[in-house]
Coordinates of C-alpha atoms in Angstrom, one line a residue:
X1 CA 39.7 -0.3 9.5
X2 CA 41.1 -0.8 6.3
X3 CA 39.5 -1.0 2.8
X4 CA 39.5 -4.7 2.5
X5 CA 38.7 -5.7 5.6
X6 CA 35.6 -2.9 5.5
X7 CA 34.4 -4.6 2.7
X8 CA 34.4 -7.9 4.1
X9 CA 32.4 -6.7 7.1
X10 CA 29.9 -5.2 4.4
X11 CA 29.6 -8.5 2.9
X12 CA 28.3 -10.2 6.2
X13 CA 25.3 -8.0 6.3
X14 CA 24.4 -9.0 2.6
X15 CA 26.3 -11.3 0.6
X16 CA 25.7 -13.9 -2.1
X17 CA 25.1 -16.7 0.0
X18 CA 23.3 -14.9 2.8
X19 CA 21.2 -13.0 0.0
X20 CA 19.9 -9.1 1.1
X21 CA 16.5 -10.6 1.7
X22 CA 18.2 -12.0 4.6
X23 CA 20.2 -8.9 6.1
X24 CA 21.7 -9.2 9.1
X25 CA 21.1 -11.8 11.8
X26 CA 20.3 -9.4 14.9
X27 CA 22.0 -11.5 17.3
X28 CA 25.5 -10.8 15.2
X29 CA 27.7 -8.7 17.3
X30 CA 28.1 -5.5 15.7
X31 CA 31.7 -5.3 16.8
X32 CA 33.2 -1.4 16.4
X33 CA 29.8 -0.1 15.6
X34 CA 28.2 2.1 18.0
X35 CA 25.8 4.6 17.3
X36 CA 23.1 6.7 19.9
X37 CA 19.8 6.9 18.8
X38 CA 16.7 9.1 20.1
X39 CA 14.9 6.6 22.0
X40 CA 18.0 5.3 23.8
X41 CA 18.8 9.1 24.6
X42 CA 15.1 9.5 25.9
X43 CA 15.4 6.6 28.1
X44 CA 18.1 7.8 29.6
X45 CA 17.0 10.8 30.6
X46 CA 13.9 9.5 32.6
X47 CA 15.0 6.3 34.4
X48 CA 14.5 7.7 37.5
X49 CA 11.1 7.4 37.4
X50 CA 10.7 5.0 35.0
X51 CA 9.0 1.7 36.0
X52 CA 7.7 0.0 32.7
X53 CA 9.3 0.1 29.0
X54 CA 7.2 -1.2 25.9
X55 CA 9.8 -1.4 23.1
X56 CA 7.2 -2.8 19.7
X57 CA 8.0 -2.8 16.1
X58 CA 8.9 -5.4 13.6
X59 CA 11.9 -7.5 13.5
X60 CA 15.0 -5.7 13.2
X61 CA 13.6 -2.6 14.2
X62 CA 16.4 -2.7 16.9
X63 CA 14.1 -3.8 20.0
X64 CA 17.0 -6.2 21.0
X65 CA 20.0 -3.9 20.6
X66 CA 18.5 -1.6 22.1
X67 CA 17.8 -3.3 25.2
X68 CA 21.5 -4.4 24.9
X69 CA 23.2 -0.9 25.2
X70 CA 20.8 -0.4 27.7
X71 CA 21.5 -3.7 29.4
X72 CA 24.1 -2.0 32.4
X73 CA 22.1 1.0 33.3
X74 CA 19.1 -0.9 33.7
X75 CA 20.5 -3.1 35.9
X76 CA 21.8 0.1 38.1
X77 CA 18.3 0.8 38.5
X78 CA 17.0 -2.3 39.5
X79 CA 14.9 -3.3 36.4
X80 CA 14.2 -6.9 36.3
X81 CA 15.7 -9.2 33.6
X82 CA 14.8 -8.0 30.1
X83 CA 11.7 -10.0 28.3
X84 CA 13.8 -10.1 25.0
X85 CA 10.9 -11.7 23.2
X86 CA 7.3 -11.4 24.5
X87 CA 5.6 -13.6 22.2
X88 CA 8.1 -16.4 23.3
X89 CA 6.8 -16.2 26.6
X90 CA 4.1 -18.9 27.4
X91 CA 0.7 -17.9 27.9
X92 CA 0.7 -18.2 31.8
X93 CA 4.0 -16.0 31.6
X94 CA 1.9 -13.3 29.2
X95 CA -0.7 -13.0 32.1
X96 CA 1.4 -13.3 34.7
X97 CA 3.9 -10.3 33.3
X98 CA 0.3 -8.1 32.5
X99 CA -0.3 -8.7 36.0
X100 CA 2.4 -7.5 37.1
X101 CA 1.9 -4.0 34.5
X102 CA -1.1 -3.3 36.0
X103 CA 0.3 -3.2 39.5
X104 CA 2.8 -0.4 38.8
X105 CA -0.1 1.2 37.3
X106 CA -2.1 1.2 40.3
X107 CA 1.1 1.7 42.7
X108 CA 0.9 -1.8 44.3
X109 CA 4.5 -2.7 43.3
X110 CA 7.9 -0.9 43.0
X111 CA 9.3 -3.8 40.3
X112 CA 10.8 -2.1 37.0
X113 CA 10.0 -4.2 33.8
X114 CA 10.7 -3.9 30.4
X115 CA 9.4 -5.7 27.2
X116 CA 10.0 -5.8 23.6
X117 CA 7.8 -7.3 21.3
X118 CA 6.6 -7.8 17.6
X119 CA 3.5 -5.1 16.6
X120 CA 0.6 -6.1 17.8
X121 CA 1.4 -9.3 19.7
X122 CA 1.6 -6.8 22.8
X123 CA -1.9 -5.6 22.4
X124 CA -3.4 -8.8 21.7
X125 CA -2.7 -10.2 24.9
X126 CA -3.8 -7.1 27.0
X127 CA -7.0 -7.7 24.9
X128 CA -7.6 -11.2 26.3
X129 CA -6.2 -10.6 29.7
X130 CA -6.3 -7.0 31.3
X131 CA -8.5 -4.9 29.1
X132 CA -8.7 -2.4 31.3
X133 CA -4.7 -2.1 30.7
X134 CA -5.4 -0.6 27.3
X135 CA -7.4 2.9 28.7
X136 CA -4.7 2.8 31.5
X137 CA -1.8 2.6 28.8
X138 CA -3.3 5.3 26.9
X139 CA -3.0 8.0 29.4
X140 CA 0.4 10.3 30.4
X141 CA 1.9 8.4 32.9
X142 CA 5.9 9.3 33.9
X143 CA 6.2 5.4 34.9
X144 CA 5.8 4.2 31.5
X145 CA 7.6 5.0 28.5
X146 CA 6.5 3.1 25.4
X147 CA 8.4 3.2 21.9
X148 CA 6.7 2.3 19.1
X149 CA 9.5 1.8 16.2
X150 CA 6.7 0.9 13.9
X151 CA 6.1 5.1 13.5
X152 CA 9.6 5.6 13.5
X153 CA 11.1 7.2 10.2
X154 CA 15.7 7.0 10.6
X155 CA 15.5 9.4 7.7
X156 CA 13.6 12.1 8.7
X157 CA 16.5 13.8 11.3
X158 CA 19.3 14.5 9.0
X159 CA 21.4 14.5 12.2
X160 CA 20.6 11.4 13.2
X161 CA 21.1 9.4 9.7
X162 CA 23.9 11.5 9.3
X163 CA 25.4 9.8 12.6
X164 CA 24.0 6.2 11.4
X165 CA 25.7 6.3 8.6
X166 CA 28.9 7.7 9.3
X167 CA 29.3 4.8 12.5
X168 CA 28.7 2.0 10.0
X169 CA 30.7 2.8 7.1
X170 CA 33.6 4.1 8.5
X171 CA 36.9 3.1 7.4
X172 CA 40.4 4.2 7.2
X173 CA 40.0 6.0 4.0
X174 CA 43.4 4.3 2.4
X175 CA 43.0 2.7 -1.0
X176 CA 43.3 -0.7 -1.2
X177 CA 46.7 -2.7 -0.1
X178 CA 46.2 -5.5 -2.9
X179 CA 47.4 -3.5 -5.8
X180 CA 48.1 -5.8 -8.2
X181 CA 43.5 -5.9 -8.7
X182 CA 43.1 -4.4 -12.4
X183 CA 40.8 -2.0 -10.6
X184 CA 42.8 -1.2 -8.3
X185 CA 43.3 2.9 -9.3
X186 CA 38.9 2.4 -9.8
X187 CA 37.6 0.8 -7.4
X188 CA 34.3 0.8 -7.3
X189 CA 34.2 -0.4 -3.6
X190 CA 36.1 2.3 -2.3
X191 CA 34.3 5.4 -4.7
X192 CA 30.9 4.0 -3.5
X193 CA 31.8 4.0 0.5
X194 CA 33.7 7.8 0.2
X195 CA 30.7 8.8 -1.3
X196 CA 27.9 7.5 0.9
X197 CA 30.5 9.2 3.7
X198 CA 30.4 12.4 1.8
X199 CA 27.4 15.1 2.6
X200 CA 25.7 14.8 -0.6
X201 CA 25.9 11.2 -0.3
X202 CA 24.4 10.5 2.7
X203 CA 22.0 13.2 2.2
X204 CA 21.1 11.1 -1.1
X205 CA 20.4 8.3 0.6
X206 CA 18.2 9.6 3.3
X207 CA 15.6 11.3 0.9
X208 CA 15.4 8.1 -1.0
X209 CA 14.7 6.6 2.8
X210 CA 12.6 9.1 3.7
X211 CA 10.4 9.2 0.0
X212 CA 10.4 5.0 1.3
X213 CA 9.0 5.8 4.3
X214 CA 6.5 8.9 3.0
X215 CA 5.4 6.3 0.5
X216 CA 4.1 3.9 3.0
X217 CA 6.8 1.7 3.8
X218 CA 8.5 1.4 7.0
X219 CA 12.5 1.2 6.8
X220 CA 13.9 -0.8 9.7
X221 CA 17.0 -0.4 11.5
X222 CA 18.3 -4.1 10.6
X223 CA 17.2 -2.8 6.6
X224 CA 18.6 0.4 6.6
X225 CA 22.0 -1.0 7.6
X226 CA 22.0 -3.9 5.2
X227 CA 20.7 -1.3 2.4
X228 CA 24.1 1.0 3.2
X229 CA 26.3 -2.7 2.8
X230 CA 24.3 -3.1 -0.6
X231 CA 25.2 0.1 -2.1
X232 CA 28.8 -0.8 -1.3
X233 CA 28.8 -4.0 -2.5
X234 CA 25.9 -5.1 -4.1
X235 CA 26.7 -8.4 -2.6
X236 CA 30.2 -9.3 -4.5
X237 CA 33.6 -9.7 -2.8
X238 CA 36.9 -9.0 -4.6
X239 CA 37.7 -11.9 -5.8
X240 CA 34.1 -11.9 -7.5
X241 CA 34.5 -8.9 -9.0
X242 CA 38.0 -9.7 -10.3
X243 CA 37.1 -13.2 -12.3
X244 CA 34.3 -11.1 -13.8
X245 CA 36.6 -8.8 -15.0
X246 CA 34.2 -5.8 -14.9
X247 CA 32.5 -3.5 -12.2
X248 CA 29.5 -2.5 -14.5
X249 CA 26.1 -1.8 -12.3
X250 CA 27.9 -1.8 -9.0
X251 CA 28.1 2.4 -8.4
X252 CA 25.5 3.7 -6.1
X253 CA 23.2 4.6 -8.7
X254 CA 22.4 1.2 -9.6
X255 CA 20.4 0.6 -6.8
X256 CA 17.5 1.6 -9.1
X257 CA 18.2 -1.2 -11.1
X258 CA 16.9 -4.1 -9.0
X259 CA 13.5 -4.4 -9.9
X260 CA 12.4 -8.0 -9.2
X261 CA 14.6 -8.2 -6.0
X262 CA 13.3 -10.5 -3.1
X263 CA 13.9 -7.3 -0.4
X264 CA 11.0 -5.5 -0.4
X265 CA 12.7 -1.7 0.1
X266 CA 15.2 -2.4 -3.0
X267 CA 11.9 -2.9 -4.9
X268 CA 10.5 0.2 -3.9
X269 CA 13.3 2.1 -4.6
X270 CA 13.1 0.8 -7.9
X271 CA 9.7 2.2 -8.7
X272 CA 11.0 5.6 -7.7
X273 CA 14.1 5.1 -10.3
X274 CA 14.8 9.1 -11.8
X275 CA 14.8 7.6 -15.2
X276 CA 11.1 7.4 -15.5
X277 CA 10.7 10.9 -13.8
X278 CA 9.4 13.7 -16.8
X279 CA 11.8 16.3 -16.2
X280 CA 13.0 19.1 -18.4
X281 CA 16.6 18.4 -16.8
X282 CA 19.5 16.7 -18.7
X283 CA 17.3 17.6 -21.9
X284 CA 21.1 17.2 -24.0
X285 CA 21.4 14.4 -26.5
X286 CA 21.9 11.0 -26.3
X287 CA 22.9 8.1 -28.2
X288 CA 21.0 5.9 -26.5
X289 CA 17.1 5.6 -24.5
X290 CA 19.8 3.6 -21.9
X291 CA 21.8 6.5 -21.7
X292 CA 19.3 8.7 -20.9
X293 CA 18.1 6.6 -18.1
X294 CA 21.7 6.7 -16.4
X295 CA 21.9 10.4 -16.2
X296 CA 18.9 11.2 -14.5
X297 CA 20.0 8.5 -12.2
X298 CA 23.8 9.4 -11.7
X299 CA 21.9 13.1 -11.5
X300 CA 19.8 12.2 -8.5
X301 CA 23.2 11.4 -6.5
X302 CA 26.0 13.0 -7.5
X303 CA 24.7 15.9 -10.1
X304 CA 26.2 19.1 -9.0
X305 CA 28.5 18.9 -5.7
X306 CA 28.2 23.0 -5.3
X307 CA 24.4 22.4 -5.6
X308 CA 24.4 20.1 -2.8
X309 CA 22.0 21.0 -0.3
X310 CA 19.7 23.3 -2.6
X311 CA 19.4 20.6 -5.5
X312 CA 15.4 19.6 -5.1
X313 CA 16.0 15.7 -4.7
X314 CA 12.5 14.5 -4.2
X315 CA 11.8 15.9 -7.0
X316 CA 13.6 14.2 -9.1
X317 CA 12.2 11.2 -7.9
X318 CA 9.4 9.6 -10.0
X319 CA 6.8 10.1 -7.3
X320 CA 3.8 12.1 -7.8
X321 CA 3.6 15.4 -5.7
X322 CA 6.8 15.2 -4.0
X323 CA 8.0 18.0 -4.3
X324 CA 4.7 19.8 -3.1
X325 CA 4.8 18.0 -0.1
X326 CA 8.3 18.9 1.1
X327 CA 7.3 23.2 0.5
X328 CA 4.3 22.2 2.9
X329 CA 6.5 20.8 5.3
X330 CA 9.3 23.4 5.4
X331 CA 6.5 26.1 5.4
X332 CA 5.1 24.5 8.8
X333 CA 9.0 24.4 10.1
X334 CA 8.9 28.3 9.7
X335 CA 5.2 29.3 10.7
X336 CA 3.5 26.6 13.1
X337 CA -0.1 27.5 11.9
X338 CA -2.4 29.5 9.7
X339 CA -5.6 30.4 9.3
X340 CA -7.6 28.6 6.9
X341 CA -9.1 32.2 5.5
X342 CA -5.8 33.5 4.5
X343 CA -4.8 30.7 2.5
X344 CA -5.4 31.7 -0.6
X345 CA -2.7 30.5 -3.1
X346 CA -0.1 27.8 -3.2
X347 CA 0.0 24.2 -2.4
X348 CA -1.9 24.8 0.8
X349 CA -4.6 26.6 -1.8
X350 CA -5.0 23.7 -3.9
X351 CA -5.1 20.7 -0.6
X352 CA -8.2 23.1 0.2
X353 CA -9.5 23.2 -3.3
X354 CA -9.4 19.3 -3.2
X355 CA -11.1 18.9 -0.1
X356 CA -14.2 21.0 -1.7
X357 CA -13.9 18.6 -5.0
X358 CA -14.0 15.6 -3.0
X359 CA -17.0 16.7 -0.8
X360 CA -18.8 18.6 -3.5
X361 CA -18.3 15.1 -5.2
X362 CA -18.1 16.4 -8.6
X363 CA -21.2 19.2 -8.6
X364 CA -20.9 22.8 -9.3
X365 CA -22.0 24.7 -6.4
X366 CA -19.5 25.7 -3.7
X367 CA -20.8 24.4 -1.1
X368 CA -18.8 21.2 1.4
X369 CA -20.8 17.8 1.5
X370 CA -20.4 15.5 4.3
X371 CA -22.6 12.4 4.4
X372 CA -23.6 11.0 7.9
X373 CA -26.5 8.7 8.0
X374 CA -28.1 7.0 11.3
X375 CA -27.9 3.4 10.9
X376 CA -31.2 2.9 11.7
X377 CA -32.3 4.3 8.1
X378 CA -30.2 1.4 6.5
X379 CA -29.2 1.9 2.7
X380 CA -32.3 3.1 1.5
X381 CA -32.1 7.0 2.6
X382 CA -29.1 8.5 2.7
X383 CA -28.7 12.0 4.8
X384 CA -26.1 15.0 3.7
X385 CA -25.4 17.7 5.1
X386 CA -24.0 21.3 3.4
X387 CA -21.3 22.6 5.2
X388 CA -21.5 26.8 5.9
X389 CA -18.3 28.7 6.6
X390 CA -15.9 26.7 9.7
X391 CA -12.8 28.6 11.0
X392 CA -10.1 25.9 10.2
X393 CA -6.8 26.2 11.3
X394 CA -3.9 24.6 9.6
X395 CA -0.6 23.9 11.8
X396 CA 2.3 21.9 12.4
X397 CA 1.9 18.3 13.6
X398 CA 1.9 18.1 17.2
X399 CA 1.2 21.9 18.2
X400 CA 0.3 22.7 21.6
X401 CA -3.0 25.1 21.2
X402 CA -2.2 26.1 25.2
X403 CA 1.3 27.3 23.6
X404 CA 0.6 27.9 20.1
X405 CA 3.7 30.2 19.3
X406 CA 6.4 27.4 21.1
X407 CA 9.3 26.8 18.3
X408 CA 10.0 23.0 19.0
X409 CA 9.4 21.7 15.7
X410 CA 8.7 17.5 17.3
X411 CA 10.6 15.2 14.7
X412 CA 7.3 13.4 13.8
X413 CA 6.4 16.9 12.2
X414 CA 9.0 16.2 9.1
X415 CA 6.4 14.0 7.5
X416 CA 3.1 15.6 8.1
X417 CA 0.7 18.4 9.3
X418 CA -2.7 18.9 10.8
X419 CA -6.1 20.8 9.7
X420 CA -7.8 21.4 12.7
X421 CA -11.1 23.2 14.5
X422 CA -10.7 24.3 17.7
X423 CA -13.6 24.9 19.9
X424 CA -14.2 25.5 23.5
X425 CA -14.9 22.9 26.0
X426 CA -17.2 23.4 28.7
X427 CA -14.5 23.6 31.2
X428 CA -12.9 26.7 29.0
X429 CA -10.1 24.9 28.2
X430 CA -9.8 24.1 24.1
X431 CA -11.4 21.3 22.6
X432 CA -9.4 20.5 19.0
X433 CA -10.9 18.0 16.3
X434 CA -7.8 17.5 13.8
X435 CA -7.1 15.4 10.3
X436 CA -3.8 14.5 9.8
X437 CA -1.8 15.0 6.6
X438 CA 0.1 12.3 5.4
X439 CA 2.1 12.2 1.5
X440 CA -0.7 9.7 1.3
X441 CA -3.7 12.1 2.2
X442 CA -1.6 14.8 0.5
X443 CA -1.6 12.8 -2.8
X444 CA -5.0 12.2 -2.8
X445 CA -5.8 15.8 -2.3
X446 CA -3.7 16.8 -4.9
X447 CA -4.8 14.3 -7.4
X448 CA -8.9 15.6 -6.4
X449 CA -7.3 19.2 -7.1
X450 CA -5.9 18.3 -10.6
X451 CA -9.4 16.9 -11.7
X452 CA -8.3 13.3 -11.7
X453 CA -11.1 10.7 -11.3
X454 CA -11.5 9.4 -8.5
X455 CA -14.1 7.9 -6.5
X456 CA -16.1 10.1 -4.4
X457 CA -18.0 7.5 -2.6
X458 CA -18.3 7.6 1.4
X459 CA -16.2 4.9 1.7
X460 CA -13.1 6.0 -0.1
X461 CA -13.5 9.2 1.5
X462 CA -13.4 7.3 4.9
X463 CA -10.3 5.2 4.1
X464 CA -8.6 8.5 4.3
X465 CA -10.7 10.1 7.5
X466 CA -12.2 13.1 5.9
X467 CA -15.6 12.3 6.3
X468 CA -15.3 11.4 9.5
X469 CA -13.4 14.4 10.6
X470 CA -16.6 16.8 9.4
X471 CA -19.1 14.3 11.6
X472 CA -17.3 15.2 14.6
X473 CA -17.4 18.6 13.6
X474 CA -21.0 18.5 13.1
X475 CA -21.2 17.2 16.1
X476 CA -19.8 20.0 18.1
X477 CA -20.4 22.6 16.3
X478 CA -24.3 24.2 16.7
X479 CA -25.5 25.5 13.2
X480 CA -22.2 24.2 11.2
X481 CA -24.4 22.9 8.4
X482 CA -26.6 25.2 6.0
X483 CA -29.1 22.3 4.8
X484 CA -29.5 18.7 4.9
X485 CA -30.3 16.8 1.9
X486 CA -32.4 13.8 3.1
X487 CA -32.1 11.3 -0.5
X488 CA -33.7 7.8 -1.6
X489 CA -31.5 5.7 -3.0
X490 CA -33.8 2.3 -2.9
X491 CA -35.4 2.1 -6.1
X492 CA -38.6 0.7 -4.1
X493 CA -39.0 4.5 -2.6
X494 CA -39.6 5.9 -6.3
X495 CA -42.5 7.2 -5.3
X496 CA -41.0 8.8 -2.6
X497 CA -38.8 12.4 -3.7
X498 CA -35.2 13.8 -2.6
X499 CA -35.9 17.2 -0.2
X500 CA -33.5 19.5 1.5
X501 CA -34.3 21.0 4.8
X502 CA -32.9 24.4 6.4
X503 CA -33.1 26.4 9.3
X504 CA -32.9 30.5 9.0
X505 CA -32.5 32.6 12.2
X506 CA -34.2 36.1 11.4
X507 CA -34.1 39.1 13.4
X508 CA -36.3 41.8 11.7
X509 CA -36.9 45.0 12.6
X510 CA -40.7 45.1 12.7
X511 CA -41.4 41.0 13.2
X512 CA -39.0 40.9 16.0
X513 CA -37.1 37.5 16.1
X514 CA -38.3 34.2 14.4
X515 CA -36.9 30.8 13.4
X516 CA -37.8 29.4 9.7
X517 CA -37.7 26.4 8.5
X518 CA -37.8 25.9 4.7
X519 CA -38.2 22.6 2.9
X520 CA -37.4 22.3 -0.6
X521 CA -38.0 19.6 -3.4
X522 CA -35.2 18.7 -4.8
X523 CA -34.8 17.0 -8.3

């Protein structure tokens, strides 16, 4: 495809008229663009026995094309006509296509459906009618196969975005035929699209993806191809660009710029912008604070080209902890778990530090706090319990404990990792309580580390799952507490005073065995 005709492709996914809030209409045919994703590979591979297909995520997560390039082989094995749009369906068709779920669950029917529908609308409608469908959904099942694009992250295989990328921009590689344009030997259409084609280009744009995604935001497929056409374009066509008679902020590195944008992932790229990042690099002088900021930014994607690949991109990036994260993750894709004892430096030292801040909430001794009060005693008393010494093991997200030492690193495992206590069940086999490590999690662990104030209330501890993660421990674990703290918070229970209560196993020489329990006043 030539240059021209490339760029007037680009323009349909965002131009001026359309606007990139808009993207791409999904029902566009994507003529001469064909890429193979993971979930169409997994599919694949198991419609022999598949019998039901859940496809949920937002719109433009790629439900529809999916089903599309799917479209013949499902047909070959007998599936019935795709439900494009569930929540178009009317509410006798809902029930009637739940009913008919639940039967190949059970094994009264041999029929082969699949669905795709907007997040949530799915489970909404098994709430109000076949409950019991939700346990049943929940469990292994080789009949089913249900993708979730919600969780999905297009920039955490390198592979994969690597493929994305190189399908959608690909072009003849020939300058421009028009050469009488006055940019016509510096075009800033064609240096933007051989770069985003080159490795360090398209290895730029996926850790600004992924640091979207770590972040909280969720990048679809429809978003992540109209962000490539952006960085092209930025929504001009030649002739634009020619009556302005300039192609200032249209390089790649101007996608920082766009604060204020109507598309929400432009925005948040935005905040990430390198310029605002303290960094000791590109400390030379400049003429201008304007300057400056274009550097750090033309730094973050082209800097060094024999650095490429060893060049620390997140951190450059003006987002807290970044950097941190990624050493945690690469150390899990070498060594899928460690002992919590022998952790005793690095970033996986100071995430433990923090949890002991945050529990401790703010005191001096050593000992791990974790608040779990019956209901029954309302807000007036409040119950705490000291944690004693738990054998923790941290691992890579997604470890099998029955194969502990297997070296398939799951894709899921590029953005987080797992604390976990492992206990056995009755049946022998091993029980495992686990708290999942997000960047979010991370950076709030981090930020408890560094002595920033933060709240260290029962409820902000929740919002991230760490006090709940000791209950269940407590739960399982006989003796995992030292002392309870039983406290009166109601000011009408002055009279009343704050006691901790613990248990002491002794076995003496002389006394024999004996259990003592001491109670203690505490101010």
């Amino acid at each position: 495809m030539e240059l021209t005709e490339k760029i007037n492709e680009l323009l349909t996914y965002c131009s001026v008229c359309q606007g990139h809030v808009n993207m791409m209409d999904e029902r566009r045919a994507e003529d001469g663009f064909q890429v193979t994703l993971p979930e169409e590979e997994e599919i694949y591979a198991s419609l022999d026995h598949l019998q039901f297909i859940l496809l949920t995520g937002e719109a433009g997560d790629g439900k529809s094309r999916l089903i599309r390039t799917l479209r013949k082989k499902l047909d070959e094995y007998g599936f019935c006509e795709p439900y494009m749009d569930f929540s178009a369906e009317t509410e006798a068709g809902k029930e009637e296509i739940l009913r008919i779920i639940a039967d190949i669950l059970d094994g009264k029917t041999d029929k082969r459906v699949i669905i795709a529908a907007n997040v949530g609308i799915f489970t909404r409608c098994v709430l109000a009618y076949q409950r019991s469908l939700m346990e049943k959904l929940s469990l292994e099942n080789e009949k089913v196969k249900i993708i979730n694009f919600e969780k999905r992250n297009l920039a955490q295989d390198e592979n994969v975005f690597r493929s994305i990328t190189e399908s959608f921009l690909k072009y003849d590689g020939k300058p421009c035929a028009y050469t009488g344009c006055q940019f016509h030997d510096s075009c800033a259409f064609r240096k933007n699209l051989d770069f985003l084609l080159s490795r360090e280009g398209t290895e730029s744009v996926r850790v600004l993806c992924d640091a979207v995604c770590l972040t909280g935001e969720h990048v679809t497929f429809r978003e992540l191809l109209s962000l490539l056409a952006y960085m092209v374009t930025f929504g001009d066509d030649c002739k634009e660009r020619r009556r302005r008679g300039s192609q200032e902020a249209c390089f790649v590195e101007s996608v920082f710029e766009q604060r204020g944008h109507a598309d929400h992932v432009l925005t948040h790229m935005s905040h990430m912008d390198p310029a605002f990042k303290n960094t000791q690099e590109n400390s030379g002088e400049y003429h201008s604070v304007e300057e400056c900021r274009r550097e750090k930014r033309k730094n973050f994607f082209y800097g060094n080209a024999q650095e490429c690949g060893q060049k620390d991109r997140y951190g450059l990036l003006a987002v807290d902890y970044l950097t941190e994260f990624q050493k945690v993750i690469r150390f899990f894709k070498e060594e899928p778990y460690i002992d919590s004892a022998e952790i005793q430096s690095g970033e996986l030292y100071r995430i433990k530090r923090g949890l002991g801040r945050l529990t401790r909430r703010g005191q001096s001794d050593l000992a791990m706090k974790v608040v779990d009060t019956p209901v029954m005693l309302g807000d007036d008393v409040q119950t705490e319990f000291e944690l004693g010494n738990i054998d923790m093991i941290w691992h890579r997200y997604g470890l099998d404990f029955k194969k502990p030492d297997e070296t398939h690193c799951p894709p899921e495992a590029q953005n987080r990792f797992s604390i976990s206590y492992v206990f056995m069940e009755e049946d022998g086999s091993p029980g495992v309580i686990t708290l999942t490590v997000d960047y979010r999690l991370f950076r709030f662990l981090m930020l408890a580390d560094d002595y920033y104030f933060l709240s260290h209330n029962t409820k902000s501890l929740e919002d991230y799952q760490i006090n709940s993660f000791y209950q269940k421990i407590l739960k399982k674990k006989n003796g995992a507490y030292e002392r309870m703290h039983v406290r009166f918070t109601s000011e009408s229970l002055g009279h009343l005073c704050d006691f901790s209560l613990s248990v002491q196993h002794i076995n003496h020489f002389l006394k024999g065995q004996s259990t003592v329990v001491k109670i203690r006043k505490e101010g």
